[in-house]
Amino acid sequence: QLQLVESGGGLVQAGGSPRLSCAASGRTFSEHTVGWFRQGPGKEREWVAAETWTGYAYYADSVKGRFTIFSDNAKNTVYLQMNSLKSEDTAVYYCAAHIGGFGPTSRQNYKYDSWGQGTQVTVSS
């Protein structure tokens, strides 16, 4: 199990480009898949993106071309670069991790056993 802490959220104008960070402690991200999820007001939690420890990235259709997930293994940190934000991107963003590579269940929140506390991203127009 990893201890995860997100940061980088806040109030952002539409079209803005914040970067979220997910730092791990307790263990490294080695042999894990790290995912980003979000939950908007009145919405279900949804998968956004994921990256394996070997550097393969995957994205939900709703964010392809706008968001980028990447990592710095030396810092044991995974990032989510968010570009061209829209009002519908407003949500609490969570990072999470599970052991093993990316598979179909890596798009589902139940697969992950390590979660951060979340960071709020609010997009203003």
Short mmCIF file of C-alpha atoms in Angstrom, two decimals:
data_model
loop_
_atom_site.label_atom_id
_atom_site.label_comp_id
_atom_site.label_asym_id
_atom_site.label_seq_id
_atom_site.Cartn_x
_atom_site.Cartn_y
_atom_site.Cartn_z
CA GLN A 1 0.00 0.00 0.00
CA LEU A 2 1.15 3.49 -0.85
CA GLN A 3 0.47 6.75 0.92
CA LEU A 4 -0.49 9.29 -1.73
CA VAL A 5 -0.85 13.06 -1.51
CA GLU A 6 -2.24 15.21 -4.31
CA SER A 7 -1.53 18.89 -4.77
CA GLY A 8 -1.89 21.60 -7.39
CA GLY A 9 -5.62 22.18 -7.41
CA GLY A 10 -7.36 25.49 -7.05
CA LEU A 11 -9.48 28.03 -8.86
CA VAL A 12 -8.57 28.19 -12.56
CA GLN A 13 -10.04 30.18 -15.41
CA ALA A 14 -11.50 28.36 -18.38
CA GLY A 15 -8.71 27.56 -20.79
CA GLY A 16 -6.15 27.39 -18.00
CA SER A 17 -3.41 24.81 -17.60
CA PRO A 18 -2.83 23.64 -14.04
CA ARG A 19 -0.58 20.76 -13.17
CA LEU A 20 -1.54 18.30 -10.47
CA SER A 21 1.02 16.29 -8.52
CA CYS A 22 0.75 12.95 -6.76
CA ALA A 23 3.57 12.12 -4.39
CA ALA A 24 3.98 8.68 -2.87
CA SER A 25 5.56 7.59 0.38
CA GLY A 26 5.80 4.34 2.26
CA ARG A 27 6.68 2.50 -0.93
CA THR A 28 7.77 3.43 -4.41
CA PHE A 29 5.60 3.30 -7.52
CA SER A 30 7.66 0.37 -8.76
CA GLU A 31 5.50 -2.31 -10.42
CA HIS A 32 2.38 -0.15 -10.03
CA THR A 33 -0.10 1.50 -12.32
CA VAL A 34 -0.99 5.01 -11.20
CA GLY A 35 -4.32 6.50 -12.16
CA TRP A 36 -6.09 9.83 -11.93
CA PHE A 37 -9.82 9.97 -11.21
CA ARG A 38 -12.21 12.84 -10.76
CA GLN A 39 -15.62 13.38 -9.25
CA GLY A 40 -17.62 16.44 -10.19
CA PRO A 41 -20.62 17.85 -8.32
CA GLY A 42 -23.48 15.38 -8.46
CA LYS A 43 -21.48 13.00 -10.64
CA GLU A 44 -19.96 9.58 -10.24
CA ARG A 45 -16.24 9.16 -9.90
CA GLU A 46 -14.70 8.63 -13.31
CA TRP A 47 -11.33 7.52 -14.56
CA VAL A 48 -9.23 10.16 -16.31
CA ALA A 49 -5.78 8.76 -17.08
CA ALA A 50 -3.22 6.21 -15.98
CA GLU A 51 0.45 5.46 -16.40
CA THR A 52 2.42 2.31 -15.74
CA TRP A 53 5.73 2.41 -13.96
CA THR A 54 7.35 1.59 -17.28
CA GLY A 55 5.96 4.78 -18.77
CA TYR A 56 2.94 3.72 -20.83
CA ALA A 57 0.12 6.25 -20.64
CA TYR A 58 -3.63 5.81 -21.17
CA TYR A 59 -6.41 8.39 -21.34
CA ALA A 60 -10.16 8.64 -21.20
CA ASP A 61 -11.67 9.86 -24.46
CA SER A 62 -12.93 13.00 -22.75
CA VAL A 63 -9.41 14.25 -22.02
CA LYS A 64 -7.33 12.91 -24.90
CA GLY A 65 -5.40 15.73 -26.47
CA ARG A 66 -5.88 17.99 -23.45
CA PHE A 67 -4.40 16.15 -20.46
CA THR A 68 -1.01 14.49 -20.12
CA ILE A 69 0.10 12.09 -17.42
CA PHE A 70 3.79 11.71 -16.74
CA SER A 71 6.08 10.78 -13.89
CA ASP A 72 9.42 11.47 -12.29
CA ASN A 73 10.50 8.15 -10.83
CA ALA A 74 13.42 9.69 -8.96
CA LYS A 75 10.97 11.93 -7.09
CA ASN A 76 8.36 9.18 -6.79
CA THR A 77 5.80 11.60 -8.20
CA VAL A 78 3.17 11.36 -10.93
CA TYR A 79 1.76 14.46 -12.59
CA LEU A 80 -1.37 15.34 -14.50
CA GLN A 81 -0.91 18.29 -16.83
CA MET A 82 -4.32 19.73 -17.63
CA ASN A 83 -4.77 22.06 -20.60
CA SER A 84 -7.70 23.94 -22.10
CA LEU A 85 -9.84 23.48 -19.03
CA LYS A 86 -13.60 23.55 -19.38
CA SER A 87 -16.31 24.09 -16.81
CA GLU A 88 -17.11 20.39 -16.90
CA ASP A 89 -13.57 19.66 -15.68
CA THR A 90 -14.53 21.05 -12.27
CA ALA A 91 -14.11 18.17 -9.83
CA VAL A 92 -12.17 16.73 -6.97
CA TYR A 93 -9.20 14.98 -8.55
CA TYR A 94 -7.75 11.88 -6.94
CA CYS A 95 -4.66 9.87 -7.67
CA ALA A 96 -4.62 6.17 -6.97
CA ALA A 97 -2.40 3.16 -7.51
CA HIS A 98 -2.63 -0.58 -7.93
CA ILE A 99 -0.03 -3.26 -8.35
CA GLY A 100 0.58 -4.56 -11.83
CA GLY A 101 0.18 -3.30 -15.35
CA PHE A 102 -2.69 -1.58 -17.09
CA GLY A 103 -5.73 -3.63 -17.99
CA PRO A 104 -9.47 -3.11 -18.51
CA THR A 105 -10.09 -2.93 -14.77
CA SER A 106 -7.54 -0.14 -14.45
CA ARG A 107 -10.34 2.18 -15.61
CA GLN A 108 -12.41 1.22 -12.56
CA ASN A 109 -11.99 2.71 -9.12
CA TYR A 110 -12.41 -0.63 -7.35
CA LYS A 111 -9.16 -1.88 -8.84
CA TYR A 112 -7.09 0.62 -6.87
CA ASP A 113 -6.11 0.02 -3.26
CA SER A 114 -4.12 3.19 -2.61
CA TRP A 115 -5.80 6.60 -2.77
CA GLY A 116 -4.90 10.18 -2.07
CA GLN A 117 -7.16 12.63 -0.28
CA GLY A 118 -8.07 14.53 -3.43
CA THR A 119 -7.48 18.05 -4.62
CA GLN A 120 -10.24 20.40 -5.77
CA VAL A 121 -10.05 21.92 -9.23
CA THR A 122 -12.65 24.60 -9.90
CA VAL A 123 -12.93 26.06 -13.39
CA SER A 124 -14.44 29.52 -13.63
CA SER A 125 -15.80 31.03 -16.82
#
